Every structure is written in C-alpha cells, then in structure tokens.
Short mmCIF file of C-alpha atoms in Angstrom, two decimals:
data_model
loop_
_atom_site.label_atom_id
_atom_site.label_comp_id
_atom_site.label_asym_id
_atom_site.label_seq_id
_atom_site.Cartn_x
_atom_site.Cartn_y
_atom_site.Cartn_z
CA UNK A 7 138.03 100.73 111.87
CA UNK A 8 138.73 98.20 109.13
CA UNK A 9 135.12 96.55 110.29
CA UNK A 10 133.63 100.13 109.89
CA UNK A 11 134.71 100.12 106.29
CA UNK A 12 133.21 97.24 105.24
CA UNK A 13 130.09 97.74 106.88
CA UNK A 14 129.54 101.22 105.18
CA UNK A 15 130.18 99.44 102.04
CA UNK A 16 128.07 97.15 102.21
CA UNK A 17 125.20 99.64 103.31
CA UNK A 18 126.53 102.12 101.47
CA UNK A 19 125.45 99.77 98.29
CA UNK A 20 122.04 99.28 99.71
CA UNK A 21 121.20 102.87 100.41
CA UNK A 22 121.75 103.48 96.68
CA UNK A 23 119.66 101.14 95.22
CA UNK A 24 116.91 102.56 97.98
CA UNK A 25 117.21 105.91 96.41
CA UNK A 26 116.86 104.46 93.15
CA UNK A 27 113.71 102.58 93.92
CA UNK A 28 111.70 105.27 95.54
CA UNK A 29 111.84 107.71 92.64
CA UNK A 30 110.24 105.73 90.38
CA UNK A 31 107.90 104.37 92.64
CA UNK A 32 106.63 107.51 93.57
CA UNK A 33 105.83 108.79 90.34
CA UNK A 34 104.71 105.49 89.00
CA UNK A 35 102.65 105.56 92.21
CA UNK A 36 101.54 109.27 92.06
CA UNK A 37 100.51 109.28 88.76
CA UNK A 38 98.09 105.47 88.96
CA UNK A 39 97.08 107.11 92.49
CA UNK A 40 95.62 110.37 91.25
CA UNK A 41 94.04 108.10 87.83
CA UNK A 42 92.30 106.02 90.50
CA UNK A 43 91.02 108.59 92.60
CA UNK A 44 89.50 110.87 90.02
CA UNK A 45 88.02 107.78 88.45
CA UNK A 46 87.17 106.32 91.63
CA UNK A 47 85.17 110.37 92.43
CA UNK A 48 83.62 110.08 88.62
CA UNK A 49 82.28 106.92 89.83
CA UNK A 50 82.44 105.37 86.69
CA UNK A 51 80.06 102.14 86.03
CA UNK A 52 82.18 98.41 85.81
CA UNK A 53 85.18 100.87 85.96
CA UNK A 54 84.46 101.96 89.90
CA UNK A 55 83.61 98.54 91.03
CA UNK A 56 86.87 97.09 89.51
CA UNK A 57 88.63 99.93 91.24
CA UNK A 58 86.98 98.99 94.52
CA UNK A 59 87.88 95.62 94.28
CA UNK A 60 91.80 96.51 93.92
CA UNK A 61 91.70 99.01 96.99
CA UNK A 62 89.99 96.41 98.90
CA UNK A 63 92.51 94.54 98.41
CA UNK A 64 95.92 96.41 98.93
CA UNK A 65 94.18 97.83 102.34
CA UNK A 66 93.63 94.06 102.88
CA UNK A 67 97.05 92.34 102.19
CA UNK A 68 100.34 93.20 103.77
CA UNK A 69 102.79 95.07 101.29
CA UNK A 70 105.16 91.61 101.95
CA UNK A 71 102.62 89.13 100.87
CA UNK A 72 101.74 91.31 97.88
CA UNK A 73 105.09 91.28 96.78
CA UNK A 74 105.73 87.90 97.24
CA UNK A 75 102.89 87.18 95.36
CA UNK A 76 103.54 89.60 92.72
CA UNK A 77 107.03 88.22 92.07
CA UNK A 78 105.95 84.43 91.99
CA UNK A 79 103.42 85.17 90.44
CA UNK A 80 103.25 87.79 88.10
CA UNK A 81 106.04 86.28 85.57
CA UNK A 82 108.46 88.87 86.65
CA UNK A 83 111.61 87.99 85.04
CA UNK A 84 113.59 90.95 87.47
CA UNK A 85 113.34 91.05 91.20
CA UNK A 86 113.77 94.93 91.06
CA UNK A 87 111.04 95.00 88.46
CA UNK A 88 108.68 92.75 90.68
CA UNK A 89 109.72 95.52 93.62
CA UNK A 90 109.30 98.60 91.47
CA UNK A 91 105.85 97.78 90.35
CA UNK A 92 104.43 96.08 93.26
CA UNK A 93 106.05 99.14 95.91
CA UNK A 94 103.57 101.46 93.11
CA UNK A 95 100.63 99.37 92.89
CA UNK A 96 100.31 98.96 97.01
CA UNK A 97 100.98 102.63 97.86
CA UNK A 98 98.85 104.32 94.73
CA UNK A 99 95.80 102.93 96.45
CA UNK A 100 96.82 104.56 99.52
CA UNK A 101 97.16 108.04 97.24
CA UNK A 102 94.08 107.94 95.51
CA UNK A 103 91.96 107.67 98.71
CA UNK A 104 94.05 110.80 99.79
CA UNK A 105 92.74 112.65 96.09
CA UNK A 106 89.67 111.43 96.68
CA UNK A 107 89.44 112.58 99.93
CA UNK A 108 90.72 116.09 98.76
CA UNK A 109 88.42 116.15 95.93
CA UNK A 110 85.40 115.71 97.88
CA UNK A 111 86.78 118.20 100.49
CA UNK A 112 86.13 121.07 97.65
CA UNK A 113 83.60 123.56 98.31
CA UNK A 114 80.37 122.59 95.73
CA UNK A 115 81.28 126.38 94.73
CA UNK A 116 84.52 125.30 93.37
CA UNK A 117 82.00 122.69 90.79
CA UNK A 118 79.67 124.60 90.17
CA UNK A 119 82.09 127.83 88.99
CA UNK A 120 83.59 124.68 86.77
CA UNK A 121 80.25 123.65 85.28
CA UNK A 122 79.61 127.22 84.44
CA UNK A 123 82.35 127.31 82.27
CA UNK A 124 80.85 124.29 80.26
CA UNK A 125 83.89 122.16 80.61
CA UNK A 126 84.29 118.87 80.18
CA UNK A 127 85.47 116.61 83.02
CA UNK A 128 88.84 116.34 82.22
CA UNK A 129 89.18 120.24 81.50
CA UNK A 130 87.46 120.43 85.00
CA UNK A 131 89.61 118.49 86.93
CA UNK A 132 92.95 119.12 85.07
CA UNK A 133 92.77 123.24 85.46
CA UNK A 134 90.16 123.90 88.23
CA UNK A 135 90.37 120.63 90.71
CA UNK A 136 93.50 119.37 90.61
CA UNK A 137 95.00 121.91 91.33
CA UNK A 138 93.36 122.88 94.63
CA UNK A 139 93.35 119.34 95.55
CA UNK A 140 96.93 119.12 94.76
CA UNK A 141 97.93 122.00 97.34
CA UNK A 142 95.53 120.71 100.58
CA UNK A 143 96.83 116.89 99.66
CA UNK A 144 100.24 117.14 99.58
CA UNK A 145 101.83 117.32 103.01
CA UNK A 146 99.17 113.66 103.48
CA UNK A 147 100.93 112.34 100.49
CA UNK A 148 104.97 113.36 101.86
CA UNK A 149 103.46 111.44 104.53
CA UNK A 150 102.60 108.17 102.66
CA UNK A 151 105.80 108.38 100.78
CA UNK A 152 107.22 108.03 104.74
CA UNK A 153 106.16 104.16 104.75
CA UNK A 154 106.90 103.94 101.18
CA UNK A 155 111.04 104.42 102.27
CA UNK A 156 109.95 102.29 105.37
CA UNK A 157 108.82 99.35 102.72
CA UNK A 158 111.93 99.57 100.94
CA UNK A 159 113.10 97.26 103.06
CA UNK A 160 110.35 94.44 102.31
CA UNK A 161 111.88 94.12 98.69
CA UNK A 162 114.70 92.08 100.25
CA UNK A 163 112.48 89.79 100.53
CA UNK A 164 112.72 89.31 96.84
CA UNK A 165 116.43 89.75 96.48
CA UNK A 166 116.54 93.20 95.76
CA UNK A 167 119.90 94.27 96.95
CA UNK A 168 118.94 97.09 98.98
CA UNK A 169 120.39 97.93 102.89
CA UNK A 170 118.32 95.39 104.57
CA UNK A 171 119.80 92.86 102.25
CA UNK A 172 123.59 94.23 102.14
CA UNK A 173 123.08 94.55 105.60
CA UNK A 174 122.59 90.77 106.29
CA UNK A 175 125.83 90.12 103.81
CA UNK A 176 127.98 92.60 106.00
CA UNK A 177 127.23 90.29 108.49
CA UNK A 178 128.81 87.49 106.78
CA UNK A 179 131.86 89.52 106.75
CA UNK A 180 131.68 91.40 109.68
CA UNK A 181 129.90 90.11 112.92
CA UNK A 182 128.37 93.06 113.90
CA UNK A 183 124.56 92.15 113.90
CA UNK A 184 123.70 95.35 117.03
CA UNK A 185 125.72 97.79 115.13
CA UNK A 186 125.00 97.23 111.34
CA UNK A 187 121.48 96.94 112.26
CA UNK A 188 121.68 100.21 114.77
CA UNK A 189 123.15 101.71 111.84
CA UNK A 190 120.79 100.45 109.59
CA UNK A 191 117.82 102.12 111.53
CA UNK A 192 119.55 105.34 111.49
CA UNK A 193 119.69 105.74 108.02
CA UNK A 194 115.99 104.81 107.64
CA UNK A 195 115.25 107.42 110.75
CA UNK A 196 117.21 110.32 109.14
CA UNK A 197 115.44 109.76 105.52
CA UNK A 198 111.82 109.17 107.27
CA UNK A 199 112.78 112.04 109.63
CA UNK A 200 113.54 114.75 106.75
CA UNK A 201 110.63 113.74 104.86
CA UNK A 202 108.57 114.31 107.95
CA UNK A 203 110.20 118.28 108.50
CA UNK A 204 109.08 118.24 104.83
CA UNK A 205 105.55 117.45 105.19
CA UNK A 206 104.92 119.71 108.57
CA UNK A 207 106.82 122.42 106.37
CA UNK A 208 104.41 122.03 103.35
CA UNK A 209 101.35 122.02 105.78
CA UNK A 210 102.32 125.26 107.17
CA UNK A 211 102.67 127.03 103.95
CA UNK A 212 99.87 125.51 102.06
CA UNK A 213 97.19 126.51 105.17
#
C-alpha cells in the first residue's frame, strides 16, 4: 500500500505537468496550423515554398529528434519551453494539411458565392471558409491532438518532468518497473481513449 502511495505521487506529478503542456500546445499549434494552411491554399510566392520546406520536414523527422534538436539547438534556456514550442511546431504541420485538405474539399460554389460578395481574402476565409472548414475538420484534428498526448511523453527526453520521467524516479524509490509502467499506459489509454469517444462524437454530429 505504502509502495502504491508513492508511485501515484510520483505519477500523479507527471500527469499534471502533461495537462499543462497540451493546452498550450494545442492552441499554439491550432492557431500556426490553420496560418499555414490558408497560406499554404493562397499559395503565396517565396512564402509557399518556405512553407513547403518546413512540412517537408516535420513529416520527415521524428517528433524525438526534432526536439532534441530544438533544445540543443535552438538556445532554449527552459526544457519545458524547448517542449512547448517544439510539441507546436511538429503537430501544426500535421493541422494545416488537415485545413488544407478541408479547404480544398469546399464546393467551388462556396468561392464563388464569396467572390460575389467582393471580399477580400481574409474577409473570405475568416466569415465564409473557415467556418465550414472548421466544422468537417474537426473530429481529424481531436484525432491529431490523440498523438499529441501520446508525444507528451518524448519531452522526457529533455527533462521535462512529466509521467514518463516521474515514472522512471518512482522507480528509484519503488521497484515496481511492470506496475508503474502498466499504470503508466493506463493513464495515457484513458486520456487517448476519451479523446477518441470525442472525435467519433463530433463526427456524428457535424455529418
């Protein structure tokens, strides 16, 4: 029992500082994903081809290396910063292909009523586009922000103190390596899980 206690400390600790990284990342990712993909539609000269050249390469490099990389790197004085912004960077390129993708899904209708209305592009895609695009997209995004918890886990890597990481110091206390980790897997698996009811949920009512 006493072993119980610590362990649920220790992950306990870790599971907070999860749900305090994904917040941020997914609205720091959200909002550079949807950026990217409307610029990325717009197909903006110099602009576009820079754009291509950073999706290339988070579909290219594993989140861990990019993290790594980012932290050693990128002058990062905070491992939680390094975490924060790289967890964003990787997964908003993964978003704006899913805007993209919904953008281009439109009916040519749903333009053309737009251009009719002489608006400019950002009146066009802020009031007319988004908003559809924003309703078919969603349960795909829910589903991204599935690996995103998933990754959380990479950013021990870095020193982060999130479960992975308390998990491996509750096992300098307590030698438990099949049940912390067991346990460790079932807190992933019930976040991951309810996120999943979430996105088949959204699908249903938004079709």
């Amino acid at each position: 029992m006493a072993d119980l206690i610590v362990i649920f400390r220790f992950l306990g600790a870790g599971f907070l500082e999860v749900i305090r990284l994904v917040p941020v990342c997914v609205l720091l990712s959200l909002a550079l994903g949807m950026l990217v993909g409307i610029i990325q539609f717009a197909r903006i000269p110099g602009v576009y081809q820079l754009l291509s050249a950073y999706l290339i390469a988070m579909r290219g490099i594993p989140p861990l290396v990019f993290l790594l990389l980012l932290f050693f790197v990128g002058g990062f004085g905070s491992a939680r910063i390094a975490a924060l912004f790289g967890l964003s960077m990787y997964h908003a390129a993964y978003i704006s292909e899913i805007i993209r993708g919904g953008i281009r899904a439109l009916p040519k209708g749903q333009f053309e009523a737009a251009d009719s209305l002489a608006l400019r592009f950002h009146q066009k895609m802020l009031h007319i586009i988004i908003p559809q695009v924003w309703r078919s997209t969603l349960p795909a995004i829910v589903g991204q922000y599935i690996i995103l918890v998933k990754d959380t886990a990479l950013v021990s890597a870095l020193g982060v103190m999130e479960i992975l990481y308390n998990a491996r110091q509750a096992m300098q206390v307590v030698y438990q390596p099949i049940l912390i980790y067991f346990l460790v897997g079932f807190l992933f698996f019930i976040v991951c899980f309810s996120l999943e009811r979430l996105s088949l949920f959204l699908e249903k009512r938004l079709t």
